[in-house]
Structure formats: structure tokens, C-alpha cells
Short mmCIF file of C-alpha atoms in Angstrom, two decimals:
data_model
loop_
_atom_site.label_atom_id
_atom_site.label_comp_id
_atom_site.label_asym_id
_atom_site.label_seq_id
_atom_site.Cartn_x
_atom_site.Cartn_y
_atom_site.Cartn_z
CA MET O 19 -100.61 -132.98 -76.84
CA ASP O 20 -96.96 -134.02 -76.24
CA ASN O 21 -94.21 -132.13 -74.46
CA ARG O 22 -93.27 -129.88 -77.39
CA ILE O 23 -94.47 -126.45 -78.45
CA ILE O 24 -96.60 -126.45 -81.60
CA CYS O 25 -96.34 -123.28 -83.64
CA GLU O 26 -98.40 -122.82 -86.82
CA ASN O 27 -100.62 -120.47 -88.84
CA ARG O 28 -104.34 -120.96 -88.36
CA THR O 29 -107.53 -119.47 -89.76
CA TYR O 30 -110.98 -119.43 -88.14
CA ASN O 31 -114.52 -119.33 -89.54
CA ASP O 32 -117.78 -117.70 -88.43
CA VAL O 33 -119.09 -120.78 -86.64
CA MET O 34 -119.00 -120.26 -82.87
CA ASN O 35 -116.94 -123.04 -81.26
CA THR O 36 -116.64 -123.66 -77.53
CA HIS O 37 -113.98 -125.82 -75.91
CA ASP O 38 -111.00 -125.91 -73.59
CA HIS O 39 -107.66 -127.65 -73.64
CA SER O 40 -104.95 -128.88 -71.32
CA PHE O 41 -102.24 -126.66 -72.79
CA VAL O 42 -101.57 -122.95 -72.81
CA GLN O 43 -102.31 -121.19 -76.08
CA LEU O 44 -100.72 -117.95 -77.33
CA ILE O 45 -102.54 -116.27 -80.22
CA LEU O 46 -100.75 -113.61 -82.29
CA PRO O 47 -102.89 -111.99 -85.05
CA LEU O 48 -101.52 -111.63 -88.55
CA GLN O 49 -104.71 -110.56 -90.32
CA GLY O 50 -108.32 -109.92 -89.34
CA VAL O 51 -110.14 -110.18 -86.06
CA LEU O 52 -110.86 -113.15 -83.79
CA ASN O 53 -113.74 -112.92 -81.33
CA ILE O 54 -112.93 -114.64 -78.05
CA LYS O 55 -115.20 -115.02 -75.03
CA THR O 56 -114.15 -116.60 -71.75
CA ASP O 57 -115.72 -116.54 -68.29
CA GLY O 58 -116.17 -112.84 -67.65
CA LYS O 59 -113.92 -111.70 -70.52
CA GLU O 60 -114.88 -110.86 -74.07
CA LEU O 61 -112.69 -109.20 -76.70
CA GLU O 62 -112.12 -108.76 -80.42
CA LEU O 63 -108.51 -109.79 -80.89
CA ASP O 64 -107.08 -107.58 -83.66
CA GLU O 65 -103.63 -106.93 -85.06
CA ALA O 66 -102.82 -104.49 -82.21
CA HIS O 67 -102.92 -107.17 -79.55
CA LEU O 68 -102.07 -110.76 -78.69
CA PHE O 69 -103.82 -113.12 -76.26
CA LEU O 70 -102.75 -115.85 -73.83
CA LEU O 71 -105.30 -118.54 -72.95
CA PRO O 72 -104.56 -120.59 -69.79
CA PRO O 73 -105.25 -124.29 -69.68
CA SER O 74 -108.74 -125.64 -68.79
CA CYS O 75 -110.21 -122.22 -69.66
CA GLN O 76 -113.44 -122.77 -71.57
CA HIS O 77 -113.71 -120.26 -74.36
CA THR O 78 -115.87 -119.50 -77.38
CA PHE O 79 -114.30 -118.16 -80.54
CA TRP O 80 -115.29 -117.15 -84.07
CA ALA O 81 -114.27 -114.86 -86.89
CA LYS O 82 -116.44 -112.99 -89.48
CA GLN O 83 -113.84 -112.10 -92.07
CA ASN O 84 -110.62 -113.26 -93.73
CA ASN O 85 -108.09 -113.92 -91.04
CA LYS O 86 -104.84 -115.55 -90.16
CA PHE O 87 -103.24 -116.05 -86.74
CA LEU O 88 -99.96 -117.43 -85.55
CA VAL O 89 -100.80 -119.83 -82.75
CA LEU O 90 -98.58 -121.53 -80.22
CA ASP O 91 -99.82 -124.53 -78.20
CA ILE O 92 -97.52 -124.60 -75.16
CA PRO O 93 -97.38 -127.44 -72.63
CA GLN O 94 -98.65 -126.38 -69.25
CA PHE O 95 -95.56 -127.60 -67.40
CA MET O 96 -93.53 -124.81 -69.11
CA PHE O 97 -95.29 -122.27 -66.91
CA GLN O 98 -95.30 -121.90 -63.13
CA VAL O 99 -98.76 -122.72 -61.82
CA GLU O 100 -99.01 -119.56 -59.69
CA VAL O 101 -98.35 -117.46 -62.78
CA LEU O 102 -101.23 -118.96 -64.71
CA ASP O 103 -103.47 -118.44 -61.72
CA ASN O 104 -103.00 -114.64 -62.19
CA PHE O 105 -105.17 -114.62 -65.31
CA PRO O 106 -107.78 -117.43 -65.13
CA SER O 107 -109.82 -115.90 -67.96
CA GLY O 108 -106.86 -115.10 -70.20
CA GLN O 109 -104.58 -112.16 -70.67
CA ASN O 110 -104.21 -109.74 -73.57
CA TYR O 111 -101.05 -107.82 -74.39
CA VAL O 112 -100.27 -104.88 -76.72
CA MET O 113 -98.59 -105.83 -79.93
CA ASP O 114 -95.67 -103.42 -79.43
CA GLU O 115 -92.34 -103.40 -81.31
CA LYS O 116 -90.95 -106.07 -78.99
CA TRP O 117 -93.78 -108.47 -79.77
CA LYS O 118 -93.63 -107.67 -83.47
CA ALA O 119 -89.97 -108.71 -83.46
CA ILE O 120 -90.82 -111.93 -81.58
CA ARG O 121 -93.67 -112.65 -84.03
CA PHE O 122 -91.31 -112.19 -86.96
CA LEU O 123 -88.87 -114.70 -85.50
CA LEU O 124 -91.61 -117.22 -84.79
CA LEU O 125 -93.01 -116.77 -88.32
CA SER O 126 -89.58 -117.45 -89.75
CA GLU O 127 -89.51 -120.80 -87.99
CA ALA O 128 -93.14 -121.68 -88.76
CA GLY O 129 -92.64 -120.70 -92.40
CA GLN O 130 -89.88 -123.25 -92.76
CA GLY O 131 -92.19 -125.95 -91.43
CA LYS O 132 -90.28 -126.33 -88.23
CA ILE O 133 -93.38 -126.18 -86.06
CA GLU O 134 -91.72 -128.14 -83.26
CA SER O 135 -88.16 -126.89 -83.58
CA SER O 136 -85.79 -126.42 -80.69
CA ARG O 137 -85.37 -122.79 -81.77
CA ILE O 138 -89.02 -122.14 -81.05
CA SER O 139 -88.53 -123.58 -77.57
CA SER O 140 -85.53 -121.31 -77.13
CA LEU O 141 -87.58 -118.30 -78.28
CA PHE O 142 -90.28 -119.23 -75.83
CA HIS O 143 -87.87 -119.23 -72.91
CA PHE O 144 -86.77 -115.76 -74.01
CA PHE O 145 -90.27 -114.15 -74.35
CA ASN O 146 -91.91 -116.09 -71.50
CA THR O 147 -90.61 -113.31 -69.25
CA TYR O 148 -92.76 -110.80 -71.10
CA LEU O 149 -95.82 -112.99 -70.68
CA THR O 150 -95.43 -113.46 -66.95
CA GLU O 151 -93.94 -110.22 -65.74
CA TYR O 152 -96.30 -108.00 -63.78
CA GLN O 153 -98.13 -105.52 -65.94
CA ILE O 154 -100.03 -102.53 -64.52
CA PRO O 155 -103.64 -103.17 -65.57
CA GLU O 156 -105.12 -100.76 -68.11
CA SER O 157 -107.89 -99.86 -65.63
CA VAL O 158 -105.36 -98.87 -63.03
CA LYS O 159 -103.38 -96.74 -65.49
CA TYR O 160 -106.66 -95.14 -66.59
CA ILE O 161 -107.54 -94.20 -63.02
CA GLN O 162 -104.06 -92.80 -62.43
CA LYS O 163 -104.36 -90.64 -65.57
CA PHE O 164 -108.00 -89.55 -65.46
CA TYR O 165 -108.67 -89.48 -61.65
CA ASN O 166 -110.04 -85.93 -61.95
CA GLU O 167 -112.82 -87.00 -64.33
CA GLN O 168 -116.00 -88.92 -63.78
CA ILE O 169 -115.06 -92.58 -64.05
CA SER O 170 -117.63 -95.40 -64.30
CA LEU O 171 -117.19 -99.04 -63.55
CA GLU O 172 -118.50 -99.80 -67.02
CA LYS O 173 -115.59 -97.86 -68.58
CA LEU O 174 -112.99 -99.53 -66.37
CA ALA O 175 -114.41 -103.02 -67.03
CA SER O 176 -114.36 -102.40 -70.78
CA LEU O 177 -110.66 -101.59 -70.67
CA GLU O 178 -110.00 -105.07 -69.28
CA HIS O 179 -112.64 -106.71 -71.53
CA TYR O 180 -114.51 -107.95 -68.45
CA THR O 181 -118.12 -107.78 -67.35
CA VAL O 182 -118.61 -105.31 -64.53
CA SER O 183 -119.27 -107.94 -61.88
CA TYR O 184 -116.24 -110.02 -62.86
CA PHE O 185 -114.07 -106.96 -63.16
CA CYS O 186 -114.91 -105.79 -59.61
CA SER O 187 -114.01 -109.17 -58.19
CA TRP O 188 -110.84 -109.39 -60.32
CA PHE O 189 -109.72 -105.87 -59.44
CA LYS O 190 -110.13 -106.42 -55.71
CA GLY O 191 -108.12 -109.65 -56.02
CA ILE O 192 -105.09 -107.86 -57.49
CA MET O 193 -105.33 -104.46 -55.82
CA ASN O 194 -106.77 -105.44 -52.41
CA CYS O 195 -109.49 -102.84 -52.77
CA THR O 196 -112.46 -102.01 -54.96
CA PRO O 197 -112.01 -99.84 -58.09
CA MET O 198 -113.85 -96.91 -56.51
CA ALA O 199 -111.79 -97.23 -53.33
CA TYR O 200 -108.64 -97.11 -55.41
CA LEU O 201 -109.95 -93.98 -57.24
CA LYS O 202 -110.48 -92.35 -53.86
CA LYS O 203 -106.92 -93.15 -52.77
CA VAL O 204 -105.49 -91.66 -55.97
CA ARG O 205 -107.57 -88.52 -55.61
CA ILE O 206 -106.54 -88.06 -51.98
CA GLN O 207 -102.88 -88.63 -52.82
CA GLN O 208 -103.10 -85.97 -55.48
CA SER O 209 -104.91 -83.60 -53.16
CA LYS O 210 -102.22 -83.94 -50.56
CA GLN O 211 -99.61 -82.83 -53.09
CA LEU O 212 -101.74 -79.82 -54.04
CA LEU O 213 -102.33 -78.94 -50.41
CA LEU O 214 -98.59 -78.73 -49.70
CA GLY O 215 -97.29 -77.70 -53.06
CA THR O 216 -99.76 -74.95 -54.14
CA THR O 217 -101.74 -72.06 -52.71
CA LEU O 218 -105.04 -73.30 -54.15
CA ASN O 219 -107.90 -73.21 -51.71
CA ILE O 220 -109.71 -76.40 -50.65
CA LEU O 221 -112.58 -75.95 -53.14
CA GLN O 222 -110.17 -75.44 -56.01
CA ILE O 223 -108.23 -78.55 -54.98
CA ALA O 224 -111.50 -80.48 -54.86
CA TRP O 225 -112.16 -79.48 -58.46
CA GLU O 226 -108.62 -80.43 -59.48
CA VAL O 227 -108.96 -83.97 -58.24
CA GLY O 228 -112.46 -84.69 -59.49
CA TYR O 229 -114.88 -83.53 -56.79
CA VAL O 230 -117.61 -80.98 -57.55
CA HIS O 231 -118.10 -80.01 -53.93
CA GLN O 232 -115.56 -79.27 -51.18
CA SER O 233 -117.67 -81.28 -48.76
CA SER O 234 -117.00 -84.42 -50.86
CA LEU O 235 -113.26 -83.92 -50.61
CA ASP O 236 -113.49 -83.18 -46.91
CA ARG O 237 -115.49 -86.37 -46.29
CA VAL O 238 -113.29 -88.73 -48.30
CA PHE O 239 -110.05 -87.08 -47.08
CA LYS O 240 -111.07 -87.58 -43.46
CA GLU O 241 -112.20 -91.12 -44.18
CA ILE O 242 -108.73 -92.00 -45.47
CA GLU O 243 -106.42 -89.66 -43.54
CA GLY O 244 -108.38 -89.19 -40.30
CA ILE O 245 -108.30 -85.40 -40.61
CA THR O 246 -109.70 -82.76 -42.95
CA PRO O 247 -107.68 -81.24 -45.84
CA ALA O 248 -107.46 -77.97 -44.00
CA GLU O 249 -106.05 -79.69 -40.90
CA TYR O 250 -103.60 -81.65 -43.07
CA ARG O 251 -102.30 -78.45 -44.67
CA ARG O 252 -102.13 -76.61 -41.35
CA ASN O 253 -100.31 -79.43 -39.56
CA ASN O 254 -97.70 -79.85 -42.25
CA MET O 255 -97.10 -76.17 -42.69
CA LYS O 256 -96.23 -75.99 -38.98
CA ILE O 257 -93.59 -78.71 -39.50
CA ARG O 258 -92.06 -76.68 -42.31
#
């Protein structure tokens, strides 16, 4: 590949192909579903998402129905190396209104046969920010929203399209703690707000943050804060 961005419509068949390439590839669905599998990540890329494949990332792909995808082959030098290191197995994004507008502009260029036009390069420099800006992982958002429910590693891993073992390693790499440790932190943070902002008793607070037994909240709270929930409430009420 040369130093220009290639932008074109592509279709895929039901034969499983495995390869890698030296460039970055951005895949925007137009119709149908593309199955993609990388090391630790597996997803069905549909019209509600787009996917970024880093260079030298071996992947297997196939499709089982009529499909069409807008694909950009982007030279690696157009990305900062440390940015690509953040998603070694690829990164999926939600096809929101912003990306739909970008896809429309890219299609306009590709439809005119200008698959290597300077306007596509200009568009890339505009939307590259959206590809590389930090995004709160779906698993983190799920924990923050459903911390008071029973959450399994399998569920969290599925949100990121990772296997459980790969997900645990990946999560710790970006959050500096395990998924279950992060869940504990969120629950304790929420319990602290309830301890100071409500008159609920400790058992009721335990229920509110996802623990069946008060002893579970007591144990985890002391593990993180160094004191029990009752002591935390008492100490802070004195300050007030």
C-alpha cells in the first residue's frame, strides 16, 4: 500500500478468510453483517456499529448474507503509535448521528470514484479525533449503571466482544484494577453517599448497592475504607 487513503465499497462472502495487513482499516457497514474475529475479540459488525482494525492484527472475517461495507485502508503513519496500542484487537464504535454524517460524506467521495482524493484525507483528519479520543468502555458504563445487580464477568466480556480471560487482562490494563474490584469501588462509593445523604440503615444500604447481607457490605467497606459503614457514618456526622 502507498501513502494514500483508499476508500471504496466492498462486499464479503461466506468463506472464512484470515490475514493481517500493514495498514489501519476502518469498516463502516452499509448493509448486512460482517463477522470479525481477532485475538480475544469476536463480533458481528452490523449497521449500528463501525470497526477499526489496527495494523498487523490477524483477523478472520466472513459474511453469510447480502452485504456492503464502506472500507478505508489508512496508512499506519497517519496514527500515533501509542494510540493504536490502546486497542490491539480492534475497536468498535456506535454508528451515531455523527458517524452517519461522516459516512455520507465519505460515500459521496467514493461514489464519484475519487477513492484517493485529497478531500478524503481532509475528512480523515477531521474524524480521526473521534477514533482516538478516550471512550468510556461499555463494561465500565454497565457497572456504573447496574452496580446494584448481580454482574457476571461473562456479561461484561460480551459487552466488549472479548473472551472472559482476554477481557480481564484488558480491563486491568486500562482501569488498573480487575472488573470485580472496580464493581466493589463503585458500590462502596454509592454506599458512602447513602450513608451521609439518607437515613437508611446499613442493611437497607447494603441492599441498595447490590449486597444481600449487611456483613458483605461491612467486609468490603472496611477492606476499601479501613472502617465499617457505621463508623464512617458516625465519624462524618460528628464533623457536620
